[in-house]
């Protein structure tokens, strides 16, 4: 992805404009509300990173109990086994359901951890003078935001698969503290990504140029 040369980039801020984040209509700087849709206009959100980190930590803190407490309760031949998310994945592999194990692992470990890493990377890098390609950073943000929009799929996949598993393997999902923490963690991570002001990606570049 190669955008226009960094030195030639002109932001709305340079041009004395502020873009509406709801309907994208540009207005003159200092306009309080968007004349088209009425949304509040802010050129740069100063509290963005504080909110990003607050939700990020809340999401991370809840992701810990989501993995420590049992999520899956399997019953085989009268033997009841409680398993955490990762333990459940192993359990599924041992039972021969490698495909289901892979999907559960992807939805409940790879995606959440990937989101934590990507959001932290973006929030840290925009605070410093970075030489990263802003187009690439924006692309990363868009991926995280896109995943965020579908984040509840993590929860749904686990719930639906638990139902499938229940059918096949006589295992049940344990709607306990782990599932609750996992759902909250997903919501908080989503709020963290939404709090990020992606326009910050371009600002440090301007100063370097
Ligand atoms: Zn608007």
mmCIF file with all atom_site columns, C-alpha atoms in Angstrom, residues 97-191:
data_model
loop_
_atom_site.group_PDB
_atom_site.id
_atom_site.type_symbol
_atom_site.label_atom_id
_atom_site.label_alt_id
_atom_site.label_comp_id
_atom_site.label_asym_id
_atom_site.label_entity_id
_atom_site.label_seq_id
_atom_site.pdbx_PDB_ins_code
_atom_site.Cartn_x
_atom_site.Cartn_y
_atom_site.Cartn_z
_atom_site.occupancy
_atom_site.B_iso_or_equiv
_atom_site.pdbx_formal_charge
_atom_site.auth_seq_id
_atom_site.auth_comp_id
_atom_site.auth_asym_id
_atom_site.auth_atom_id
_atom_site.pdbx_PDB_model_num
ATOM 1  C CA . UNK A 1 97  ? -12.279 -32.583 16.912 1.00 0.00 ? 97  UNK A CA 1
ATOM 2  C CA . UNK A 1 98  ? -9.253  -30.781 15.572 1.00 0.00 ? 98  UNK A CA 1
ATOM 3  C CA . UNK A 1 99  ? -11.292 -28.456 13.321 1.00 0.00 ? 99  UNK A CA 1
ATOM 4  C CA . UNK A 1 100 ? -13.547 -27.277 16.137 1.00 0.00 ? 100 UNK A CA 1
ATOM 5  C CA . UNK A 1 101 ? -10.516 -26.925 18.404 1.00 0.00 ? 101 UNK A CA 1
ATOM 6  C CA . UNK A 1 102 ? -8.840  -24.711 15.799 1.00 0.00 ? 102 UNK A CA 1
ATOM 7  C CA . UNK A 1 103 ? -11.889 -22.448 15.461 1.00 0.00 ? 103 UNK A CA 1
ATOM 8  C CA . UNK A 1 104 ? -12.290 -22.096 19.232 1.00 0.00 ? 104 UNK A CA 1
ATOM 9  C CA . UNK A 1 105 ? -8.586  -21.333 19.576 1.00 0.00 ? 105 UNK A CA 1
ATOM 10 C CA . UNK A 1 106 ? -8.732  -18.756 16.788 1.00 0.00 ? 106 UNK A CA 1
ATOM 11 C CA . UNK A 1 107 ? -11.861 -17.011 18.104 1.00 0.00 ? 107 UNK A CA 1
ATOM 12 C CA . UNK A 1 108 ? -11.040 -17.040 21.791 1.00 0.00 ? 108 UNK A CA 1
ATOM 13 C CA . UNK A 1 109 ? -7.253  -16.740 21.878 1.00 0.00 ? 109 UNK A CA 1
ATOM 14 C CA . UNK A 1 110 ? -5.752  -15.537 18.583 1.00 0.00 ? 110 UNK A CA 1
ATOM 15 C CA . UNK A 1 111 ? -8.263  -12.749 17.848 1.00 0.00 ? 111 UNK A CA 1
ATOM 16 C CA . UNK A 1 112 ? -8.463  -11.287 21.402 1.00 0.00 ? 112 UNK A CA 1
ATOM 17 C CA . UNK A 1 113 ? -4.688  -11.396 21.932 1.00 0.00 ? 113 UNK A CA 1
ATOM 18 C CA . UNK A 1 114 ? -4.101  -9.971  18.453 1.00 0.00 ? 114 UNK A CA 1
ATOM 19 C CA . UNK A 1 115 ? -6.462  -7.101  19.254 1.00 0.00 ? 115 UNK A CA 1
ATOM 20 C CA . UNK A 1 116 ? -4.697  -6.312  22.547 1.00 0.00 ? 116 UNK A CA 1
ATOM 21 C CA . UNK A 1 117 ? -1.322  -6.231  20.795 1.00 0.00 ? 117 UNK A CA 1
ATOM 22 C CA . UNK A 1 118 ? -2.527  -4.165  17.815 1.00 0.00 ? 118 UNK A CA 1
ATOM 23 C CA . UNK A 1 119 ? -4.325  -1.534  19.929 1.00 0.00 ? 119 UNK A CA 1
ATOM 24 C CA . UNK A 1 120 ? -1.367  -1.193  22.316 1.00 0.00 ? 120 UNK A CA 1
ATOM 25 C CA . UNK A 1 121 ? 1.023   -0.871  19.362 1.00 0.00 ? 121 UNK A CA 1
ATOM 26 C CA . UNK A 1 122 ? -1.068  1.902   17.781 1.00 0.00 ? 122 UNK A CA 1
ATOM 27 C CA . UNK A 1 123 ? -1.597  3.762   21.058 1.00 0.00 ? 123 UNK A CA 1
ATOM 28 C CA . UNK A 1 124 ? 2.132   3.635   21.867 1.00 0.00 ? 124 UNK A CA 1
ATOM 29 C CA . UNK A 1 125 ? 3.414   4.529   18.425 1.00 0.00 ? 125 UNK A CA 1
ATOM 30 C CA . UNK A 1 126 ? 1.301   7.660   17.900 1.00 0.00 ? 126 UNK A CA 1
ATOM 31 C CA . UNK A 1 127 ? 2.739   9.162   21.097 1.00 0.00 ? 127 UNK A CA 1
ATOM 32 C CA . UNK A 1 128 ? 6.240   9.149   19.667 1.00 0.00 ? 128 UNK A CA 1
ATOM 33 C CA . UNK A 1 129 ? 7.807   10.453  16.501 1.00 0.00 ? 129 UNK A CA 1
ATOM 34 C CA . UNK A 1 130 ? 7.371   7.432   14.334 1.00 0.00 ? 130 UNK A CA 1
ATOM 35 C CA . UNK A 1 131 ? 8.689   6.658   10.890 1.00 0.00 ? 131 UNK A CA 1
ATOM 36 C CA . UNK A 1 132 ? 6.104   4.017   10.190 1.00 0.00 ? 132 UNK A CA 1
ATOM 37 C CA . UNK A 1 133 ? 4.095   4.250   7.017  1.00 0.00 ? 133 UNK A CA 1
ATOM 38 C CA . UNK A 1 134 ? 0.919   6.037   8.178  1.00 0.00 ? 134 UNK A CA 1
ATOM 39 C CA . UNK A 1 135 ? -1.092  4.231   5.520  1.00 0.00 ? 135 UNK A CA 1
ATOM 40 C CA . UNK A 1 136 ? -0.024  0.918   7.007  1.00 0.00 ? 136 UNK A CA 1
ATOM 41 C CA . UNK A 1 137 ? -0.892  2.067   10.548 1.00 0.00 ? 137 UNK A CA 1
ATOM 42 C CA . UNK A 1 138 ? -4.294  3.228   9.379  1.00 0.00 ? 138 UNK A CA 1
ATOM 43 C CA . UNK A 1 139 ? -4.781  -0.114  7.663  1.00 0.00 ? 139 UNK A CA 1
ATOM 44 C CA . UNK A 1 140 ? -3.942  -1.904  10.932 1.00 0.00 ? 140 UNK A CA 1
ATOM 45 C CA . UNK A 1 141 ? -6.450  0.300   12.767 1.00 0.00 ? 141 UNK A CA 1
ATOM 46 C CA . UNK A 1 142 ? -9.118  -0.431  10.178 1.00 0.00 ? 142 UNK A CA 1
ATOM 47 C CA . UNK A 1 143 ? -8.526  -4.165  10.576 1.00 0.00 ? 143 UNK A CA 1
ATOM 48 C CA . UNK A 1 144 ? -8.870  -3.893  14.372 1.00 0.00 ? 144 UNK A CA 1
ATOM 49 C CA . UNK A 1 145 ? -11.999 -1.765  14.009 1.00 0.00 ? 145 UNK A CA 1
ATOM 50 C CA . UNK A 1 146 ? -13.450 -4.172  11.455 1.00 0.00 ? 146 UNK A CA 1
ATOM 51 C CA . UNK A 1 147 ? -12.811 -7.104  13.786 1.00 0.00 ? 147 UNK A CA 1
ATOM 52 C CA . UNK A 1 148 ? -14.316 -5.042  16.605 1.00 0.00 ? 148 UNK A CA 1
ATOM 53 C CA . UNK A 1 149 ? -17.534 -4.691  14.690 1.00 0.00 ? 149 UNK A CA 1
ATOM 54 C CA . UNK A 1 150 ? -17.731 -8.479  14.534 1.00 0.00 ? 150 UNK A CA 1
ATOM 55 C CA . UNK A 1 151 ? -16.208 -9.049  17.946 1.00 0.00 ? 151 UNK A CA 1
ATOM 56 C CA . UNK A 1 152 ? -19.215 -10.709 19.456 1.00 0.00 ? 152 UNK A CA 1
ATOM 57 C CA . UNK A 1 153 ? -18.542 -13.501 16.976 1.00 0.00 ? 153 UNK A CA 1
ATOM 58 C CA . UNK A 1 154 ? -15.859 -14.609 19.426 1.00 0.00 ? 154 UNK A CA 1
ATOM 59 C CA . UNK A 1 155 ? -18.570 -15.149 22.005 1.00 0.00 ? 155 UNK A CA 1
ATOM 60 C CA . UNK A 1 156 ? -21.060 -16.603 19.526 1.00 0.00 ? 156 UNK A CA 1
ATOM 61 C CA . UNK A 1 157 ? -18.534 -19.021 18.097 1.00 0.00 ? 157 UNK A CA 1
ATOM 62 C CA . UNK A 1 158 ? -17.734 -20.318 21.549 1.00 0.00 ? 158 UNK A CA 1
ATOM 63 C CA . UNK A 1 159 ? -21.427 -20.563 22.454 1.00 0.00 ? 159 UNK A CA 1
ATOM 64 C CA . UNK A 1 160 ? -22.500 -22.202 19.180 1.00 0.00 ? 160 UNK A CA 1
ATOM 65 C CA . UNK A 1 161 ? -19.585 -24.586 19.186 1.00 0.00 ? 161 UNK A CA 1
ATOM 66 C CA . UNK A 1 162 ? -20.335 -25.481 22.761 1.00 0.00 ? 162 UNK A CA 1
ATOM 67 C CA . UNK A 1 163 ? -23.819 -26.454 21.578 1.00 0.00 ? 163 UNK A CA 1
ATOM 68 C CA . UNK A 1 164 ? -22.306 -28.533 18.769 1.00 0.00 ? 164 UNK A CA 1
ATOM 69 C CA . UNK A 1 165 ? -19.867 -30.090 21.154 1.00 0.00 ? 165 UNK A CA 1
ATOM 70 C CA . UNK A 1 166 ? -22.698 -30.881 23.515 1.00 0.00 ? 166 UNK A CA 1
ATOM 71 C CA . UNK A 1 167 ? -24.367 -32.765 20.689 1.00 0.00 ? 167 UNK A CA 1
ATOM 72 C CA . UNK A 1 168 ? -21.323 -34.738 19.649 1.00 0.00 ? 168 UNK A CA 1
ATOM 73 C CA . UNK A 1 169 ? -19.242 -35.213 22.689 1.00 0.00 ? 169 UNK A CA 1
ATOM 74 C CA . UNK A 1 170 ? -21.578 -34.813 25.616 1.00 0.00 ? 170 UNK A CA 1
ATOM 75 C CA . UNK A 1 171 ? -19.797 -31.696 26.687 1.00 0.00 ? 171 UNK A CA 1
ATOM 76 C CA . UNK A 1 172 ? -21.542 -28.580 27.920 1.00 0.00 ? 172 UNK A CA 1
ATOM 77 C CA . UNK A 1 173 ? -20.508 -24.988 28.182 1.00 0.00 ? 173 UNK A CA 1
ATOM 78 C CA . UNK A 1 174 ? -20.219 -23.785 31.712 1.00 0.00 ? 174 UNK A CA 1
ATOM 79 C CA . UNK A 1 175 ? -22.027 -20.433 31.743 1.00 0.00 ? 175 UNK A CA 1
ATOM 80 C CA . UNK A 1 176 ? -19.951 -19.386 34.683 1.00 0.00 ? 176 UNK A CA 1
ATOM 81 C CA . UNK A 1 177 ? -17.649 -16.575 35.522 1.00 0.00 ? 177 UNK A CA 1
ATOM 82 C CA . UNK A 1 178 ? -15.265 -17.359 32.631 1.00 0.00 ? 178 UNK A CA 1
ATOM 83 C CA . UNK A 1 179 ? -17.886 -16.849 29.903 1.00 0.00 ? 179 UNK A CA 1
ATOM 84 C CA . UNK A 1 180 ? -19.100 -13.656 31.604 1.00 0.00 ? 180 UNK A CA 1
ATOM 85 C CA . UNK A 1 181 ? -15.564 -12.277 31.885 1.00 0.00 ? 181 UNK A CA 1
ATOM 86 C CA . UNK A 1 182 ? -14.836 -13.224 28.278 1.00 0.00 ? 182 UNK A CA 1
ATOM 87 C CA . UNK A 1 183 ? -17.907 -11.380 26.980 1.00 0.00 ? 183 UNK A CA 1
ATOM 88 C CA . UNK A 1 184 ? -17.060 -8.276  29.037 1.00 0.00 ? 184 UNK A CA 1
ATOM 89 C CA . UNK A 1 185 ? -13.449 -8.435  27.885 1.00 0.00 ? 185 UNK A CA 1
ATOM 90 C CA . UNK A 1 186 ? -14.582 -8.446  24.257 1.00 0.00 ? 186 UNK A CA 1
ATOM 91 C CA . UNK A 1 187 ? -16.868 -5.447  24.854 1.00 0.00 ? 187 UNK A CA 1
ATOM 92 C CA . UNK A 1 188 ? -14.148 -3.458  26.645 1.00 0.00 ? 188 UNK A CA 1
ATOM 93 C CA . UNK A 1 189 ? -11.598 -4.193  23.916 1.00 0.00 ? 189 UNK A CA 1
ATOM 94 C CA . UNK A 1 190 ? -14.121 -3.002  21.361 1.00 0.00 ? 190 UNK A CA 1
ATOM 95 C CA . UNK A 1 191 ? -14.637 0.252   23.312 1.00 0.00 ? 191 UNK A CA 1
#
